[in-house]
Amino acid sequence: MKNRFCLLLLLAAFAAAGCTPREKTIIILSTNDIHAKIERFPQLAEAVEEARDTATVVLVDAGDRWTGNAYVDLAREPRRPIVDLMNRLDYDAGTFGNHEFDSGQAFLGEMLPNFDFEIIGANILSDTATFPQPPAYTIIERDGLRLGLVGVVTNYDTNNHPAGLDENFAGLTFPDPQMKAAEYADLRDRVDLLVLVSHMGDERDVEFATRNGGVYDLIIGGHSHKEIDTTVNGTLITQTGKYLKNIGVTEVKFRGRKPVSLTFRNVPLATYDPDDDYYEMVEAYFDNPDLNRPIGSLSVTADKTGLANLFTRLMAERTDSRVGFYHIGGVRLDSMARGGVSTAEIYDLEPFGSTVCTVLMTPEQMRRLIMTKFNDPVNVDESHRIDLYSTTPYTILTDERGEAVDVLFPELAEGRVYKVSIGDYPYKNYADFLYDDGQDTGILITDLLLDYFRSHSPAAPDNVMRQQIRPRQ
């Protein structure tokens, strides 16, 4: 028996009320940070189609549609599985996430014409023929009502552009997304509901709504991978988490052309049976012998710390470095289960084609790098946490405000120069990174992982955390 109550309960009160012709309801269904998890698309399709059977529906995505599933990211027609599935499900609009740019803006420019729905970005300015200027907004008409959707993507991650290598954004500029969102406030005069489709992260969404009360009725968010349902200064802010675990359901009730109430809930897609046709499509995408082939195994489950420790260890060993660093954002799986490991899992774990770089650093230079990242006031989603995992233990000392004031390295000698290995993303993008003799070795992290599992299985992960944060005494 298909579990239909999750979405239908949201419509029950409206249906039972016997509403007058002047009252209408629109259901906005939303996804964000899918990260190519197409295995959940059959349940998504079932949920969307059930909603369409009983309500007027708009379907929107808030960015990061790919990067995270080798069956999508390494497809012969790259990224097409997710594009084909979203087109078939008849999405109405989407915005850009930072991971849309992972293969460069030229590649993204080639992909955009394949979408059958508008991809909007108000704070993306293009001066290159390889990436056409995207529209800032789109207006969708449903049941006699007009919905205006404005799209923005974060530029807070690094170097005034979304997270990613600088070369992926050549020819593009990214004005402040909050400023650009505010510029489109006058769109309200042309629509009945104004929606910001945001890939800024929940803290930035809250910041924007706090400063710009009433500009937007609704913010459909992404980027921070959280489940959000809050109202700030008259604006409803939502987010569904990540990996298609949920579908966001916003019910908007109108009296005449005026929205009189907005309510939201995250509905778990696990409560739905899969749609048969979409299930067959997804199974065909996963029928890839090269990616399905096992290359090794784990003797126990590796958690995220264990995976990060494996990265740093393999990098340091391969380059004969005393210290290995890797940023936790580059470890894309939260865990790997005990048992067999496939080629696909390795590319899911590290989908970026990252390489190993080497530098010479003193503990003082390492301290400066770690503290600057920890105290970052701009990229708040990555600050005030352990970001750089390392083969060498260290402790971040914080003051009464929670800011880093020192880093202790119990196994390193102050003033001594050490060879350090580090991933190419922090090597090219992190601030206050001082070193000598830096070079990109060209060694792929995925090659290190593949070689390791082929020769060391069953592998025993080291899940012990070597880094910590504590108040200064």
Short mmCIF file of C-alpha atoms in Angstrom, two decimals:
data_model
loop_
_atom_site.label_atom_id
_atom_site.label_comp_id
_atom_site.label_asym_id
_atom_site.label_seq_id
_atom_site.Cartn_x
_atom_site.Cartn_y
_atom_site.Cartn_z
CA MET A 1 0.00 0.00 0.00
CA LYS A 2 1.55 3.25 -1.07
CA ASN A 3 2.02 5.73 1.72
CA ARG A 4 0.30 8.84 0.43
CA PHE A 5 -0.44 10.69 3.64
CA CYS A 6 2.78 12.73 3.76
CA LEU A 7 1.80 15.19 1.05
CA LEU A 8 -1.94 14.71 1.09
CA LEU A 9 -2.31 15.74 4.72
CA LEU A 10 -1.08 19.15 3.72
CA LEU A 11 -4.06 19.48 1.37
CA ALA A 12 -6.74 17.98 3.60
CA ALA A 13 -7.70 21.15 5.45
CA PHE A 14 -7.94 23.07 2.20
CA ALA A 15 -10.15 20.45 0.57
CA ALA A 16 -12.42 20.07 3.59
CA ALA A 17 -13.00 23.78 3.98
CA GLY A 18 -15.06 24.09 0.83
CA CYS A 19 -13.12 27.19 -0.15
CA THR A 20 -14.76 29.95 -2.11
CA PRO A 21 -13.62 30.58 -5.70
CA ARG A 22 -11.57 33.51 -4.49
CA GLU A 23 -9.29 31.23 -2.45
CA LYS A 24 -6.59 29.15 -4.10
CA THR A 25 -3.70 26.98 -2.95
CA ILE A 26 -0.41 26.34 -4.71
CA ILE A 27 2.03 23.66 -3.54
CA ILE A 28 5.71 24.42 -4.15
CA LEU A 29 7.77 21.23 -4.07
CA SER A 30 11.51 21.73 -3.62
CA THR A 31 14.79 19.84 -3.70
CA ASN A 32 18.34 20.95 -3.03
CA ASP A 33 21.82 19.42 -2.92
CA ILE A 34 20.80 16.28 -4.80
CA HIS A 35 24.49 15.60 -5.52
CA ALA A 36 23.58 13.06 -8.20
CA LYS A 37 21.83 10.66 -5.78
CA ILE A 38 19.62 9.40 -8.56
CA GLU A 39 18.82 6.19 -6.67
CA ARG A 40 16.15 8.19 -4.80
CA PHE A 41 14.54 9.59 -7.95
CA PRO A 42 11.88 6.85 -8.24
CA GLN A 43 10.51 7.83 -4.81
CA LEU A 44 10.76 11.52 -5.70
CA ALA A 45 8.79 10.91 -8.88
CA GLU A 46 6.07 9.07 -6.96
CA ALA A 47 5.76 11.91 -4.44
CA VAL A 48 5.62 14.60 -7.13
CA GLU A 49 3.06 12.80 -9.27
CA GLU A 50 0.81 12.13 -6.27
CA ALA A 51 0.89 15.82 -5.39
CA ARG A 52 0.06 16.79 -8.97
CA ASP A 53 -2.96 14.49 -8.90
CA THR A 54 -4.55 16.57 -6.15
CA ALA A 55 -3.07 20.09 -6.25
CA THR A 56 -1.57 22.84 -8.34
CA VAL A 57 2.18 22.22 -8.12
CA VAL A 58 5.42 24.06 -8.88
CA LEU A 59 8.66 22.03 -8.71
CA VAL A 60 11.94 23.85 -7.95
CA ASP A 61 15.57 22.89 -7.29
CA ALA A 62 18.06 25.01 -5.29
CA GLY A 63 21.33 23.78 -6.81
CA ASP A 64 24.13 21.20 -6.57
CA ARG A 65 22.49 18.69 -8.87
CA TRP A 66 25.67 16.68 -9.52
CA THR A 67 29.03 15.68 -8.01
CA GLY A 68 28.79 12.77 -5.62
CA ASN A 69 27.76 9.74 -7.69
CA ALA A 70 30.17 8.17 -10.14
CA TYR A 71 27.33 6.75 -12.24
CA VAL A 72 26.34 10.33 -13.03
CA ASP A 73 29.67 12.16 -12.83
CA LEU A 74 31.51 9.66 -15.06
CA ALA A 75 28.66 8.92 -17.47
CA ARG A 76 29.61 8.76 -21.14
CA GLU A 77 27.40 11.77 -21.66
CA PRO A 78 28.51 13.54 -18.49
CA ARG A 79 25.78 14.60 -16.06
CA ARG A 80 23.03 13.59 -18.49
CA PRO A 81 21.36 11.05 -16.15
CA ILE A 82 20.38 13.76 -13.66
CA VAL A 83 19.38 16.13 -16.48
CA ASP A 84 17.22 13.51 -18.18
CA LEU A 85 15.52 12.53 -14.92
CA MET A 86 14.75 16.12 -13.94
CA ASN A 87 13.45 16.92 -17.43
CA ARG A 88 11.18 13.90 -17.39
CA LEU A 89 9.82 14.90 -13.98
CA ASP A 90 9.07 18.34 -15.47
CA TYR A 91 10.87 20.65 -13.08
CA ASP A 92 9.82 24.28 -13.42
CA ALA A 93 13.01 26.09 -12.38
CA GLY A 94 16.36 25.74 -10.65
CA THR A 95 19.30 27.83 -9.59
CA PHE A 96 23.06 27.27 -9.69
CA GLY A 97 24.98 25.61 -6.87
CA ASN A 98 28.74 25.75 -6.46
CA HIS A 99 29.11 22.16 -7.69
CA GLU A 100 27.51 22.95 -11.03
CA PHE A 101 30.91 24.53 -11.84
CA ASP A 102 33.08 21.56 -10.80
CA SER A 103 34.04 20.74 -14.39
CA GLY A 104 34.44 24.37 -15.38
CA GLN A 105 32.13 27.04 -16.71
CA ALA A 106 32.70 26.00 -20.33
CA PHE A 107 31.36 22.51 -19.58
CA LEU A 108 28.43 23.99 -17.69
CA GLY A 109 27.70 26.25 -20.64
CA GLU A 110 27.41 23.16 -22.82
CA MET A 111 25.12 21.45 -20.33
CA LEU A 112 22.60 24.28 -19.81
CA PRO A 113 20.78 23.88 -23.16
CA ASN A 114 19.98 20.29 -22.18
CA PHE A 115 17.70 21.42 -19.35
CA ASP A 116 14.05 21.84 -20.31
CA PHE A 117 13.51 24.31 -17.45
CA GLU A 118 15.05 27.67 -16.62
CA ILE A 119 18.27 27.79 -14.57
CA ILE A 120 18.36 31.23 -12.97
CA GLY A 121 21.24 33.20 -11.45
CA ALA A 122 20.89 36.88 -10.58
CA ASN A 123 24.44 37.25 -9.23
CA ILE A 124 26.31 35.59 -12.09
CA LEU A 125 27.76 37.91 -14.71
CA SER A 126 29.33 36.32 -17.77
CA ASP A 127 31.87 37.87 -20.09
CA THR A 128 32.58 34.67 -21.98
CA ALA A 129 30.97 33.05 -25.00
CA THR A 130 31.37 29.58 -23.49
CA PHE A 131 28.90 30.36 -20.70
CA PRO A 132 25.90 32.41 -21.84
CA GLN A 133 24.55 34.98 -19.40
CA PRO A 134 21.87 33.21 -17.34
CA PRO A 135 18.53 34.89 -16.62
CA ALA A 136 18.22 36.45 -13.18
CA TYR A 137 14.66 35.27 -12.64
CA THR A 138 11.72 33.49 -14.14
CA ILE A 139 7.97 34.01 -13.78
CA ILE A 140 5.75 30.94 -13.58
CA GLU A 141 1.98 31.12 -14.07
CA ARG A 142 -0.27 28.61 -12.32
CA ASP A 143 -4.03 28.70 -11.94
CA GLY A 144 -4.19 32.39 -12.80
CA LEU A 145 -1.44 33.33 -10.33
CA ARG A 146 2.08 34.55 -11.09
CA LEU A 147 5.09 33.33 -9.11
CA GLY A 148 8.39 35.20 -9.47
CA LEU A 149 11.53 33.17 -8.75
CA VAL A 150 14.94 34.88 -8.39
CA GLY A 151 18.07 32.73 -8.20
CA VAL A 152 21.35 33.40 -6.33
CA VAL A 153 24.47 31.36 -5.55
CA THR A 154 27.05 31.88 -2.82
CA ASN A 155 30.17 33.93 -3.45
CA TYR A 156 31.30 33.63 0.16
CA ASP A 157 33.30 30.42 -0.16
CA THR A 158 36.56 31.66 -1.66
CA ASN A 159 37.94 34.49 -3.79
CA ASN A 160 34.49 36.04 -4.36
CA HIS A 161 33.13 33.06 -6.23
CA PRO A 162 31.47 29.76 -5.26
CA ALA A 163 33.66 27.02 -3.81
CA GLY A 164 35.89 25.56 -6.50
CA LEU A 165 39.14 26.10 -8.32
CA ASP A 166 39.73 29.62 -9.61
CA GLU A 167 40.21 28.43 -13.19
CA ASN A 168 36.66 27.02 -13.25
CA PHE A 169 35.28 30.55 -13.01
CA ALA A 170 37.41 32.34 -15.60
CA GLY A 171 35.37 35.06 -17.31
CA LEU A 172 32.64 35.04 -14.64
CA THR A 173 32.04 37.43 -11.76
CA PHE A 174 29.77 36.89 -8.78
CA PRO A 175 28.41 40.05 -7.13
CA ASP A 176 27.19 39.76 -3.56
CA PRO A 177 24.11 37.47 -3.71
CA GLN A 178 22.23 39.31 -0.97
CA MET A 179 22.72 42.64 -2.74
CA LYS A 180 21.53 41.21 -6.06
CA ALA A 181 18.52 39.53 -4.44
CA ALA A 182 17.48 42.88 -2.93
CA GLU A 183 17.77 44.54 -6.35
CA TYR A 184 14.92 42.40 -7.66
CA ALA A 185 12.47 43.47 -4.96
CA ASP A 186 10.56 45.50 -7.57
CA LEU A 187 9.63 42.23 -9.28
CA ARG A 188 6.94 41.99 -6.60
CA ASP A 189 4.89 44.55 -8.56
CA ARG A 190 4.58 42.02 -11.41
CA VAL A 191 3.89 38.82 -9.44
CA ASP A 192 1.63 37.48 -6.72
CA LEU A 193 4.33 35.58 -4.82
CA LEU A 194 8.06 36.40 -4.76
CA VAL A 195 10.46 33.51 -4.10
CA LEU A 196 14.23 33.56 -3.66
CA VAL A 197 15.83 30.29 -4.80
CA SER A 198 19.06 30.50 -2.86
CA HIS A 199 22.27 28.50 -2.77
CA MET A 200 23.84 30.72 -0.09
CA GLY A 201 23.36 28.49 2.97
CA ASP A 202 20.88 28.86 5.81
CA GLU A 203 22.91 31.37 7.86
CA ARG A 204 23.13 33.71 4.87
CA ASP A 205 19.43 33.22 4.10
CA VAL A 206 18.60 34.22 7.68
CA GLU A 207 20.97 37.18 7.43
CA PHE A 208 19.28 38.36 4.24
CA ALA A 209 15.75 38.02 5.63
CA THR A 210 16.76 39.84 8.81
CA ARG A 211 18.02 42.79 6.79
CA ASN A 212 15.31 42.70 4.12
CA GLY A 213 12.06 41.88 5.86
CA GLY A 214 9.11 41.37 3.56
CA VAL A 215 11.10 41.59 0.32
CA TYR A 216 10.52 37.90 -0.41
CA ASP A 217 7.63 35.73 0.74
CA LEU A 218 9.69 32.54 0.63
CA ILE A 219 13.33 31.46 0.44
CA ILE A 220 13.96 27.97 -0.95
CA GLY A 221 17.49 27.30 0.25
CA GLY A 222 20.43 24.99 -0.27
CA HIS A 223 24.18 24.61 0.22
CA SER A 224 24.37 23.97 3.97
CA HIS A 225 22.78 20.49 3.82
CA LYS A 226 20.41 21.17 6.73
CA GLU A 227 16.70 20.69 7.24
CA ILE A 228 15.34 24.23 7.69
CA ASP A 229 11.83 25.45 8.45
CA THR A 230 11.84 28.90 10.02
CA THR A 231 10.26 32.30 9.53
CA VAL A 232 12.47 35.38 9.83
CA ASN A 233 11.09 38.91 9.58
CA GLY A 234 8.04 37.72 7.66
CA THR A 235 9.95 35.46 5.22
CA LEU A 236 9.59 31.66 5.34
CA ILE A 237 13.02 30.00 4.93
CA THR A 238 13.23 26.32 3.95
CA GLN A 239 15.79 23.67 3.07
CA THR A 240 15.47 19.88 2.67
CA GLY A 241 18.87 18.60 3.83
CA LYS A 242 20.77 16.69 1.16
CA TYR A 243 20.88 13.67 -1.14
CA LEU A 244 17.11 13.57 -1.82
CA LYS A 245 16.32 12.24 1.64
CA ASN A 246 13.35 14.63 1.73
CA ILE A 247 11.15 16.64 -0.53
CA GLY A 248 10.22 20.13 0.65
CA VAL A 249 6.51 20.96 0.59
CA THR A 250 5.43 24.59 0.88
CA GLU A 251 1.68 25.20 0.88
CA VAL A 252 0.77 28.76 -0.16
CA LYS A 253 -2.83 29.87 0.32
CA PHE A 254 -4.11 32.87 -1.61
CA ARG A 255 -7.19 34.99 -1.10
CA GLY A 256 -7.69 36.62 -4.44
CA ARG A 257 -4.12 37.38 -5.55
CA LYS A 258 -2.79 37.91 -2.04
CA PRO A 259 -0.84 35.15 -0.24
CA VAL A 260 -2.42 34.84 3.21
CA SER A 261 -0.45 31.90 4.64
CA LEU A 262 2.67 29.85 3.91
CA THR A 263 3.41 26.57 5.69
CA PHE A 264 6.25 24.13 5.13
CA ARG A 265 7.28 20.60 6.00
CA ASN A 266 10.03 18.21 4.95
CA VAL A 267 8.54 14.91 3.82
CA PRO A 268 10.85 11.84 3.89
CA LEU A 269 10.99 10.17 0.49
CA ALA A 270 11.54 6.80 2.18
CA THR A 271 7.79 6.77 2.88
CA TYR A 272 7.05 6.36 -0.84
CA ASP A 273 7.19 3.29 -3.01
CA PRO A 274 9.32 3.85 -6.14
CA ASP A 275 7.71 4.75 -9.44
CA ASP A 276 8.27 1.76 -11.74
CA ASP A 277 9.29 3.70 -14.86
CA TYR A 278 11.82 5.86 -13.01
CA TYR A 279 13.13 2.78 -11.22
CA GLU A 280 13.91 1.15 -14.57
CA MET A 281 15.69 4.30 -15.76
CA VAL A 282 17.86 4.45 -12.65
CA GLU A 283 18.68 0.74 -12.75
CA ALA A 284 19.90 1.16 -16.33
CA TYR A 285 22.23 3.97 -15.27
CA PHE A 286 23.67 1.77 -12.50
CA ASP A 287 24.31 -1.13 -14.87
CA ASN A 288 28.00 -0.26 -15.33
CA PRO A 289 30.40 -3.23 -14.94
CA ASP A 290 33.49 -1.03 -14.72
CA LEU A 291 32.15 0.95 -11.79
CA ASN A 292 30.47 -2.02 -10.11
CA ARG A 293 33.66 -4.06 -10.04
CA PRO A 294 34.94 -4.64 -6.48
CA ILE A 295 38.52 -3.52 -5.87
CA GLY A 296 38.91 -4.39 -2.20
CA SER A 297 37.19 -4.38 1.17
CA LEU A 298 37.06 -2.90 4.67
CA SER A 299 37.36 -5.04 7.78
CA VAL A 300 35.28 -2.52 9.79
CA THR A 301 33.21 0.53 8.90
CA ALA A 302 35.19 3.72 8.25
CA ASP A 303 33.56 6.89 9.54
CA LYS A 304 34.27 10.34 8.10
CA THR A 305 37.27 10.81 10.40
CA GLY A 306 38.65 7.45 9.30
CA LEU A 307 38.26 8.39 5.64
CA ALA A 308 39.97 11.75 6.18
CA ASN A 309 42.79 9.99 8.06
CA LEU A 310 43.22 7.63 5.12
CA PHE A 311 43.51 10.56 2.69
CA THR A 312 46.18 12.30 4.75
CA ARG A 313 48.15 9.13 5.40
CA LEU A 314 48.26 8.02 1.76
CA MET A 315 49.24 11.51 0.57
CA ALA A 316 52.05 11.80 3.11
CA GLU A 317 53.37 8.30 2.41
CA ARG A 318 53.35 8.71 -1.37
CA THR A 319 55.24 12.03 -1.26
CA ASP A 320 57.50 11.16 1.71
CA SER A 321 56.04 14.07 3.69
CA ARG A 322 56.25 14.47 7.45
CA VAL A 323 52.75 16.01 7.59
CA GLY A 324 49.64 15.43 5.49
CA PHE A 325 46.65 17.82 5.41
CA TYR A 326 43.25 17.36 3.75
CA HIS A 327 40.15 19.53 4.06
CA ILE A 328 37.09 17.71 5.37
CA GLY A 329 34.82 19.23 2.70
CA GLY A 330 36.69 17.18 0.10
CA VAL A 331 35.76 13.90 1.80
CA ARG A 332 32.38 13.40 0.19
CA LEU A 333 31.12 10.28 1.97
CA ASP A 334 30.10 10.32 5.61
CA SER A 335 31.19 6.69 5.98
CA MET A 336 32.05 3.50 4.10
CA ALA A 337 30.54 0.29 5.40
CA ARG A 338 32.39 -2.85 6.36
CA GLY A 339 32.67 -5.23 3.40
CA GLY A 340 33.36 -4.85 -0.30
CA VAL A 341 34.49 -1.57 -1.87
CA SER A 342 33.71 -0.85 -5.52
CA THR A 343 35.37 1.47 -8.00
CA ALA A 344 32.26 3.64 -7.92
CA GLU A 345 32.59 4.17 -4.17
CA ILE A 346 36.12 5.51 -4.58
CA TYR A 347 34.93 8.10 -7.10
CA ASP A 348 31.98 8.94 -4.85
CA LEU A 349 34.43 9.46 -1.99
CA GLU A 350 36.59 11.83 -4.07
CA PRO A 351 34.66 13.05 -7.13
CA PHE A 352 36.71 16.17 -7.93
CA GLY A 353 39.84 14.75 -9.58
CA SER A 354 41.89 16.30 -6.76
CA THR A 355 45.67 16.06 -6.81
CA VAL A 356 48.41 16.02 -4.17
CA CYS A 357 50.53 19.13 -3.68
CA THR A 358 53.68 19.41 -1.58
CA VAL A 359 55.15 22.40 0.27
CA LEU A 360 57.74 23.21 2.93
CA MET A 361 56.29 24.76 6.11
CA THR A 362 57.15 25.55 9.70
CA PRO A 363 54.69 24.93 12.55
CA GLU A 364 54.16 28.70 12.70
CA GLN A 365 53.04 28.74 9.06
CA MET A 366 50.75 25.74 9.67
CA ARG A 367 49.33 27.52 12.72
CA ARG A 368 48.55 30.62 10.67
CA LEU A 369 46.80 28.57 7.98
CA ILE A 370 44.65 26.65 10.47
CA MET A 371 43.69 29.70 12.54
CA THR A 372 42.74 31.80 9.50
CA LYS A 373 40.46 29.06 8.22
CA PHE A 374 38.94 28.51 11.68
CA ASN A 375 38.19 32.21 12.21
CA ASP A 376 36.91 32.87 8.68
CA PRO A 377 34.12 35.50 9.06
CA VAL A 378 32.92 35.15 5.46
CA ASN A 379 32.62 31.43 4.71
CA VAL A 380 30.79 30.75 7.95
CA ASP A 381 29.67 27.23 7.00
CA GLU A 382 33.31 26.08 7.07
CA SER A 383 34.58 28.10 10.03
CA HIS A 384 34.84 27.30 13.76
CA ARG A 385 35.31 23.60 13.14
CA ILE A 386 38.15 21.20 12.36
CA ASP A 387 38.55 21.80 8.65
CA LEU A 388 42.08 20.55 7.96
CA TYR A 389 42.53 16.97 9.10
CA SER A 390 46.15 15.94 9.52
CA THR A 391 48.52 13.06 10.09
CA THR A 392 50.02 15.04 12.97
CA PRO A 393 47.93 15.80 16.08
CA TYR A 394 47.11 19.40 16.88
CA THR A 395 44.88 21.34 19.25
CA ILE A 396 43.15 24.63 18.44
CA LEU A 397 42.93 26.91 21.48
CA THR A 398 40.01 29.35 21.54
CA ASP A 399 39.23 32.49 23.53
CA GLU A 400 35.99 33.39 25.29
CA ARG A 401 34.43 34.41 21.94
CA GLY A 402 35.20 31.03 20.41
CA GLU A 403 37.91 32.44 18.12
CA ALA A 404 41.17 30.53 17.56
CA VAL A 405 44.12 32.17 19.31
CA ASP A 406 46.74 29.41 19.07
CA VAL A 407 47.43 25.95 17.69
CA LEU A 408 49.54 23.42 19.57
CA PHE A 409 51.57 20.78 17.69
CA PRO A 410 52.82 18.29 20.31
CA GLU A 411 54.84 16.23 17.82
CA LEU A 412 56.45 19.07 15.83
CA ALA A 413 59.42 21.27 16.74
CA GLU A 414 58.91 25.03 16.52
CA GLY A 415 61.12 26.68 13.91
CA ARG A 416 61.81 23.46 12.04
CA VAL A 417 60.87 23.16 8.36
CA TYR A 418 58.75 20.13 7.40
CA LYS A 419 57.67 18.70 4.09
CA VAL A 420 53.87 18.84 3.93
CA SER A 421 51.42 17.23 1.50
CA ILE A 422 48.05 18.89 0.94
CA GLY A 423 45.15 18.64 -1.51
CA ASP A 424 45.12 20.98 -4.48
CA TYR A 425 41.92 22.76 -3.38
CA PRO A 426 43.30 24.30 -0.15
CA TYR A 427 46.67 24.69 -1.87
CA LYS A 428 45.12 26.94 -4.50
CA ASN A 429 42.38 28.64 -2.46
CA TYR A 430 43.06 28.93 1.28
CA ALA A 431 44.05 32.29 2.71
CA ASP A 432 47.21 32.96 4.78
CA PHE A 433 48.87 29.90 3.26
CA LEU A 434 52.61 30.65 3.49
CA TYR A 435 55.16 28.07 2.36
CA ASP A 436 58.27 27.45 0.28
CA ASP A 437 58.92 25.16 -2.69
CA GLY A 438 55.27 24.47 -3.50
CA GLN A 439 54.35 22.15 -6.36
CA ASP A 440 51.40 20.19 -7.65
CA THR A 441 52.63 16.62 -8.09
CA GLY A 442 49.74 15.67 -10.40
CA ILE A 443 49.15 12.52 -8.32
CA LEU A 444 45.40 11.86 -8.20
CA ILE A 445 43.83 11.16 -4.81
CA THR A 446 41.60 8.56 -6.47
CA ASP A 447 44.67 6.69 -7.78
CA LEU A 448 46.10 6.56 -4.26
CA LEU A 449 42.83 5.17 -2.93
CA LEU A 450 42.42 2.62 -5.73
CA ASP A 451 46.00 1.36 -5.31
CA TYR A 452 45.56 1.15 -1.55
CA PHE A 453 42.42 -0.97 -1.62
CA ARG A 454 43.81 -3.24 -4.31
CA SER A 455 46.91 -4.03 -2.25
CA HIS A 456 45.78 -3.72 1.40
CA SER A 457 42.35 -5.35 1.58
CA PRO A 458 40.71 -6.08 3.86
CA ALA A 459 41.72 -2.61 5.03
CA ALA A 460 41.36 -1.56 8.66
CA PRO A 461 40.48 2.16 8.92
CA ASP A 462 41.87 4.40 11.64
CA ASN A 463 38.81 6.20 13.02
CA VAL A 464 40.69 8.02 15.79
CA MET A 465 40.36 11.81 15.74
CA ARG A 466 43.77 13.50 16.01
CA GLN A 467 42.61 17.11 16.06
CA GLN A 468 40.68 18.87 18.81
CA ILE A 469 39.36 22.26 19.92
CA ARG A 470 39.49 23.46 23.52
CA PRO A 471 39.33 26.77 25.39
CA ARG A 472 42.61 28.42 26.26
CA GLN A 473 43.31 28.09 29.98
#
